[in-house]
């Protein structure tokens, strides 16, 4: 069985086979990739709950909070997975979010790219 189209809502942690108002991104996945994505969304849901519990802790700055760093790392991994499996429209939307650092830093300054038309 090949890849099928799915629609993913990161905010609601849902995967649909049909497009809906809550579906943010269209991806093409095989069964193994679908299972990985489901696991990632479950992990994000658990991490989201833990991070929410940490929010009201007084005198704990978010920029020095390991729980926040872990959540951000997982969120970037999720966006990267969706970007890699996504349609052209999905990838364009994620690029516009500017959440994936490696899309911003393409290494075009490295040796060999001096005359590349992409090196602007």
mmCIF file with all atom_site columns, C-alpha atoms in Angstrom:
data_model
loop_
_atom_site.group_PDB
_atom_site.id
_atom_site.type_symbol
_atom_site.label_atom_id
_atom_site.label_alt_id
_atom_site.label_comp_id
_atom_site.label_asym_id
_atom_site.label_entity_id
_atom_site.label_seq_id
_atom_site.pdbx_PDB_ins_code
_atom_site.Cartn_x
_atom_site.Cartn_y
_atom_site.Cartn_z
_atom_site.occupancy
_atom_site.B_iso_or_equiv
_atom_site.pdbx_formal_charge
_atom_site.auth_seq_id
_atom_site.auth_comp_id
_atom_site.auth_asym_id
_atom_site.auth_atom_id
_atom_site.pdbx_PDB_model_num
ATOM 1   C CA . UNK A 1 1   ? 0.000   0.000  0.000  1.00 0.00 ? 1   UNK A CA 1
ATOM 2   C CA . UNK A 1 2   ? 1.439   3.368  -1.027 1.00 0.00 ? 2   UNK A CA 1
ATOM 3   C CA . UNK A 1 3   ? 1.197   6.786  0.470  1.00 0.00 ? 3   UNK A CA 1
ATOM 4   C CA . UNK A 1 4   ? -2.150  8.389  1.182  1.00 0.00 ? 4   UNK A CA 1
ATOM 5   C CA . UNK A 1 5   ? -3.173  11.984 1.774  1.00 0.00 ? 5   UNK A CA 1
ATOM 6   C CA . UNK A 1 6   ? -3.880  13.064 5.333  1.00 0.00 ? 6   UNK A CA 1
ATOM 7   C CA . UNK A 1 7   ? -4.691  16.395 6.890  1.00 0.00 ? 7   UNK A CA 1
ATOM 8   C CA . UNK A 1 8   ? -2.980  17.345 10.140 1.00 0.00 ? 8   UNK A CA 1
ATOM 9   C CA . UNK A 1 9   ? -4.027  19.857 12.778 1.00 0.00 ? 9   UNK A CA 1
ATOM 10  C CA . UNK A 1 10  ? -1.101  20.526 15.086 1.00 0.00 ? 10  UNK A CA 1
ATOM 11  C CA . UNK A 1 11  ? -3.114  22.670 17.478 1.00 0.00 ? 11  UNK A CA 1
ATOM 12  C CA . UNK A 1 12  ? -5.780  19.997 17.905 1.00 0.00 ? 12  UNK A CA 1
ATOM 13  C CA . UNK A 1 13  ? -3.329  17.075 17.589 1.00 0.00 ? 13  UNK A CA 1
ATOM 14  C CA . UNK A 1 14  ? -5.560  15.398 14.975 1.00 0.00 ? 14  UNK A CA 1
ATOM 15  C CA . UNK A 1 15  ? -5.043  13.563 11.702 1.00 0.00 ? 15  UNK A CA 1
ATOM 16  C CA . UNK A 1 16  ? -7.923  13.317 9.208  1.00 0.00 ? 16  UNK A CA 1
ATOM 17  C CA . UNK A 1 17  ? -8.304  11.604 5.868  1.00 0.00 ? 17  UNK A CA 1
ATOM 18  C CA . UNK A 1 18  ? -10.615 14.363 4.675  1.00 0.00 ? 18  UNK A CA 1
ATOM 19  C CA . UNK A 1 19  ? -9.883  18.062 4.692  1.00 0.00 ? 19  UNK A CA 1
ATOM 20  C CA . UNK A 1 20  ? -11.714 20.002 7.377  1.00 0.00 ? 20  UNK A CA 1
ATOM 21  C CA . UNK A 1 21  ? -11.635 23.443 8.918  1.00 0.00 ? 21  UNK A CA 1
ATOM 22  C CA . UNK A 1 22  ? -9.338  22.180 11.678 1.00 0.00 ? 22  UNK A CA 1
ATOM 23  C CA . UNK A 1 23  ? -6.835  20.596 9.296  1.00 0.00 ? 23  UNK A CA 1
ATOM 24  C CA . UNK A 1 24  ? -3.829  22.817 8.874  1.00 0.00 ? 24  UNK A CA 1
ATOM 25  C CA . UNK A 1 25  ? -1.471  20.785 6.696  1.00 0.00 ? 25  UNK A CA 1
ATOM 26  C CA . UNK A 1 26  ? -1.791  18.192 3.939  1.00 0.00 ? 26  UNK A CA 1
ATOM 27  C CA . UNK A 1 27  ? 0.779   15.390 4.015  1.00 0.00 ? 27  UNK A CA 1
ATOM 28  C CA . UNK A 1 28  ? 1.378   12.162 2.081  1.00 0.00 ? 28  UNK A CA 1
ATOM 29  C CA . UNK A 1 29  ? 2.216   9.240  4.365  1.00 0.00 ? 29  UNK A CA 1
ATOM 30  C CA . UNK A 1 30  ? 2.631   5.482  4.220  1.00 0.00 ? 30  UNK A CA 1
ATOM 31  C CA . UNK A 1 31  ? 1.474   3.345  7.167  1.00 0.00 ? 31  UNK A CA 1
ATOM 32  C CA . UNK A 1 32  ? 4.806   3.552  9.003  1.00 0.00 ? 32  UNK A CA 1
ATOM 33  C CA . UNK A 1 33  ? 4.983   7.340  8.641  1.00 0.00 ? 33  UNK A CA 1
ATOM 34  C CA . UNK A 1 34  ? 1.372   7.631  9.804  1.00 0.00 ? 34  UNK A CA 1
ATOM 35  C CA . UNK A 1 35  ? 2.235   5.654  12.931 1.00 0.00 ? 35  UNK A CA 1
ATOM 36  C CA . UNK A 1 36  ? 5.264   7.878  13.584 1.00 0.00 ? 36  UNK A CA 1
ATOM 37  C CA . UNK A 1 37  ? 3.152   11.015 13.186 1.00 0.00 ? 37  UNK A CA 1
ATOM 38  C CA . UNK A 1 38  ? 0.496   9.651  15.550 1.00 0.00 ? 38  UNK A CA 1
ATOM 39  C CA . UNK A 1 39  ? 3.198   8.924  18.137 1.00 0.00 ? 39  UNK A CA 1
ATOM 40  C CA . UNK A 1 40  ? 4.638   12.416 17.725 1.00 0.00 ? 40  UNK A CA 1
ATOM 41  C CA . UNK A 1 41  ? 1.227   14.032 18.234 1.00 0.00 ? 41  UNK A CA 1
ATOM 42  C CA . UNK A 1 42  ? 0.592   11.914 21.354 1.00 0.00 ? 42  UNK A CA 1
ATOM 43  C CA . UNK A 1 43  ? 3.982   12.896 22.751 1.00 0.00 ? 43  UNK A CA 1
ATOM 44  C CA . UNK A 1 44  ? 3.260   16.558 21.996 1.00 0.00 ? 44  UNK A CA 1
ATOM 45  C CA . UNK A 1 45  ? -0.074  16.295 23.789 1.00 0.00 ? 45  UNK A CA 1
ATOM 46  C CA . UNK A 1 46  ? 1.629   14.885 26.881 1.00 0.00 ? 46  UNK A CA 1
ATOM 47  C CA . UNK A 1 47  ? 4.390   17.484 26.757 1.00 0.00 ? 47  UNK A CA 1
ATOM 48  C CA . UNK A 1 48  ? 1.799   20.219 26.208 1.00 0.00 ? 48  UNK A CA 1
ATOM 49  C CA . UNK A 1 49  ? -0.021  19.169 29.369 1.00 0.00 ? 49  UNK A CA 1
ATOM 50  C CA . UNK A 1 50  ? 3.207   19.103 31.391 1.00 0.00 ? 50  UNK A CA 1
ATOM 51  C CA . UNK A 1 51  ? 4.309   22.513 30.088 1.00 0.00 ? 51  UNK A CA 1
ATOM 52  C CA . UNK A 1 52  ? 0.887   23.932 30.927 1.00 0.00 ? 52  UNK A CA 1
ATOM 53  C CA . UNK A 1 53  ? 1.258   22.699 34.509 1.00 0.00 ? 53  UNK A CA 1
ATOM 54  C CA . UNK A 1 54  ? 4.638   24.439 34.725 1.00 0.00 ? 54  UNK A CA 1
ATOM 55  C CA . UNK A 1 55  ? 3.264   27.787 33.530 1.00 0.00 ? 55  UNK A CA 1
ATOM 56  C CA . UNK A 1 56  ? 2.054   29.172 36.869 1.00 0.00 ? 56  UNK A CA 1
ATOM 57  C CA . UNK A 1 57  ? 5.275   28.332 38.750 1.00 0.00 ? 57  UNK A CA 1
ATOM 58  C CA . UNK A 1 58  ? 6.415   31.677 40.179 1.00 0.00 ? 58  UNK A CA 1
ATOM 59  C CA . UNK A 1 59  ? 9.924   32.958 39.552 1.00 0.00 ? 59  UNK A CA 1
ATOM 60  C CA . UNK A 1 60  ? 10.529  30.435 36.755 1.00 0.00 ? 60  UNK A CA 1
ATOM 61  C CA . UNK A 1 61  ? 11.504  32.200 33.557 1.00 0.00 ? 61  UNK A CA 1
ATOM 62  C CA . UNK A 1 62  ? 10.438  30.385 30.397 1.00 0.00 ? 62  UNK A CA 1
ATOM 63  C CA . UNK A 1 63  ? 13.818  31.009 28.792 1.00 0.00 ? 63  UNK A CA 1
ATOM 64  C CA . UNK A 1 64  ? 15.500  29.006 31.586 1.00 0.00 ? 64  UNK A CA 1
ATOM 65  C CA . UNK A 1 65  ? 12.979  26.175 31.715 1.00 0.00 ? 65  UNK A CA 1
ATOM 66  C CA . UNK A 1 66  ? 14.042  22.747 30.461 1.00 0.00 ? 66  UNK A CA 1
ATOM 67  C CA . UNK A 1 67  ? 10.390  21.723 30.014 1.00 0.00 ? 67  UNK A CA 1
ATOM 68  C CA . UNK A 1 68  ? 9.849   24.653 27.654 1.00 0.00 ? 68  UNK A CA 1
ATOM 69  C CA . UNK A 1 69  ? 13.030  23.840 25.731 1.00 0.00 ? 69  UNK A CA 1
ATOM 70  C CA . UNK A 1 70  ? 11.962  20.213 25.341 1.00 0.00 ? 70  UNK A CA 1
ATOM 71  C CA . UNK A 1 71  ? 8.502   21.250 24.166 1.00 0.00 ? 71  UNK A CA 1
ATOM 72  C CA . UNK A 1 72  ? 10.004  23.628 21.604 1.00 0.00 ? 72  UNK A CA 1
ATOM 73  C CA . UNK A 1 73  ? 12.359  20.913 20.370 1.00 0.00 ? 73  UNK A CA 1
ATOM 74  C CA . UNK A 1 74  ? 9.524   18.420 19.948 1.00 0.00 ? 74  UNK A CA 1
ATOM 75  C CA . UNK A 1 75  ? 7.411   21.020 18.175 1.00 0.00 ? 75  UNK A CA 1
ATOM 76  C CA . UNK A 1 76  ? 10.220  21.720 15.701 1.00 0.00 ? 76  UNK A CA 1
ATOM 77  C CA . UNK A 1 77  ? 10.650  17.979 15.075 1.00 0.00 ? 77  UNK A CA 1
ATOM 78  C CA . UNK A 1 78  ? 6.927   17.706 14.392 1.00 0.00 ? 78  UNK A CA 1
ATOM 79  C CA . UNK A 1 79  ? 6.971   20.634 11.968 1.00 0.00 ? 79  UNK A CA 1
ATOM 80  C CA . UNK A 1 80  ? 10.030  19.146 10.239 1.00 0.00 ? 80  UNK A CA 1
ATOM 81  C CA . UNK A 1 81  ? 8.268   15.796 9.841  1.00 0.00 ? 81  UNK A CA 1
ATOM 82  C CA . UNK A 1 82  ? 5.184   17.493 8.397  1.00 0.00 ? 82  UNK A CA 1
ATOM 83  C CA . UNK A 1 83  ? 7.362   19.670 6.157  1.00 0.00 ? 83  UNK A CA 1
ATOM 84  C CA . UNK A 1 84  ? 9.185   16.615 4.783  1.00 0.00 ? 84  UNK A CA 1
ATOM 85  C CA . UNK A 1 85  ? 5.923   14.727 4.101  1.00 0.00 ? 85  UNK A CA 1
ATOM 86  C CA . UNK A 1 86  ? 3.936   17.770 3.058  1.00 0.00 ? 86  UNK A CA 1
ATOM 87  C CA . UNK A 1 87  ? 2.599   19.046 -0.216 1.00 0.00 ? 87  UNK A CA 1
ATOM 88  C CA . UNK A 1 88  ? 4.081   22.125 -1.869 1.00 0.00 ? 88  UNK A CA 1
ATOM 89  C CA . UNK A 1 89  ? 1.416   24.264 -0.163 1.00 0.00 ? 89  UNK A CA 1
ATOM 90  C CA . UNK A 1 90  ? 2.196   22.708 3.224  1.00 0.00 ? 90  UNK A CA 1
ATOM 91  C CA . UNK A 1 91  ? 5.925   23.331 2.837  1.00 0.00 ? 91  UNK A CA 1
ATOM 92  C CA . UNK A 1 92  ? 5.283   26.934 1.771  1.00 0.00 ? 92  UNK A CA 1
ATOM 93  C CA . UNK A 1 93  ? 3.092   27.535 4.827  1.00 0.00 ? 93  UNK A CA 1
ATOM 94  C CA . UNK A 1 94  ? 5.710   26.085 7.164  1.00 0.00 ? 94  UNK A CA 1
ATOM 95  C CA . UNK A 1 95  ? 8.489   28.119 5.519  1.00 0.00 ? 95  UNK A CA 1
ATOM 96  C CA . UNK A 1 96  ? 6.377   31.236 6.113  1.00 0.00 ? 96  UNK A CA 1
ATOM 97  C CA . UNK A 1 97  ? 6.190   30.391 9.827  1.00 0.00 ? 97  UNK A CA 1
ATOM 98  C CA . UNK A 1 98  ? 10.007  30.568 10.004 1.00 0.00 ? 98  UNK A CA 1
ATOM 99  C CA . UNK A 1 99  ? 9.977   27.973 12.767 1.00 0.00 ? 99  UNK A CA 1
ATOM 100 C CA . UNK A 1 100 ? 12.558  25.651 11.204 1.00 0.00 ? 100 UNK A CA 1
ATOM 101 C CA . UNK A 1 101 ? 16.002  27.163 11.611 1.00 0.00 ? 101 UNK A CA 1
ATOM 102 C CA . UNK A 1 102 ? 17.635  24.923 9.018  1.00 0.00 ? 102 UNK A CA 1
ATOM 103 C CA . UNK A 1 103 ? 15.359  26.339 6.309  1.00 0.00 ? 103 UNK A CA 1
ATOM 104 C CA . UNK A 1 104 ? 16.746  29.765 7.120  1.00 0.00 ? 104 UNK A CA 1
ATOM 105 C CA . UNK A 1 105 ? 20.388  28.636 7.201  1.00 0.00 ? 105 UNK A CA 1
ATOM 106 C CA . UNK A 1 106 ? 21.024  26.827 3.950  1.00 0.00 ? 106 UNK A CA 1
ATOM 107 C CA . UNK A 1 107 ? 24.852  26.719 4.204  1.00 0.00 ? 107 UNK A CA 1
ATOM 108 C CA . UNK A 1 108 ? 25.166  28.608 0.934  1.00 0.00 ? 108 UNK A CA 1
ATOM 109 C CA . UNK A 1 109 ? 28.128  30.452 2.420  1.00 0.00 ? 109 UNK A CA 1
ATOM 110 C CA . UNK A 1 110 ? 30.098  27.191 2.466  1.00 0.00 ? 110 UNK A CA 1
ATOM 111 C CA . UNK A 1 111 ? 32.782  26.493 -0.133 1.00 0.00 ? 111 UNK A CA 1
ATOM 112 C CA . UNK A 1 112 ? 31.414  25.453 -3.493 1.00 0.00 ? 112 UNK A CA 1
ATOM 113 C CA . UNK A 1 113 ? 28.333  27.670 -3.446 1.00 0.00 ? 113 UNK A CA 1
ATOM 114 C CA . UNK A 1 114 ? 30.103  30.907 -4.439 1.00 0.00 ? 114 UNK A CA 1
ATOM 115 C CA . UNK A 1 115 ? 28.586  31.037 -7.934 1.00 0.00 ? 115 UNK A CA 1
ATOM 116 C CA . UNK A 1 116 ? 25.292  29.386 -7.121 1.00 0.00 ? 116 UNK A CA 1
ATOM 117 C CA . UNK A 1 117 ? 22.202  31.236 -8.358 1.00 0.00 ? 117 UNK A CA 1
ATOM 118 C CA . UNK A 1 118 ? 20.649  30.416 -4.970 1.00 0.00 ? 118 UNK A CA 1
ATOM 119 C CA . UNK A 1 119 ? 23.407  32.284 -3.102 1.00 0.00 ? 119 UNK A CA 1
ATOM 120 C CA . UNK A 1 120 ? 21.834  35.727 -2.858 1.00 0.00 ? 120 UNK A CA 1
#
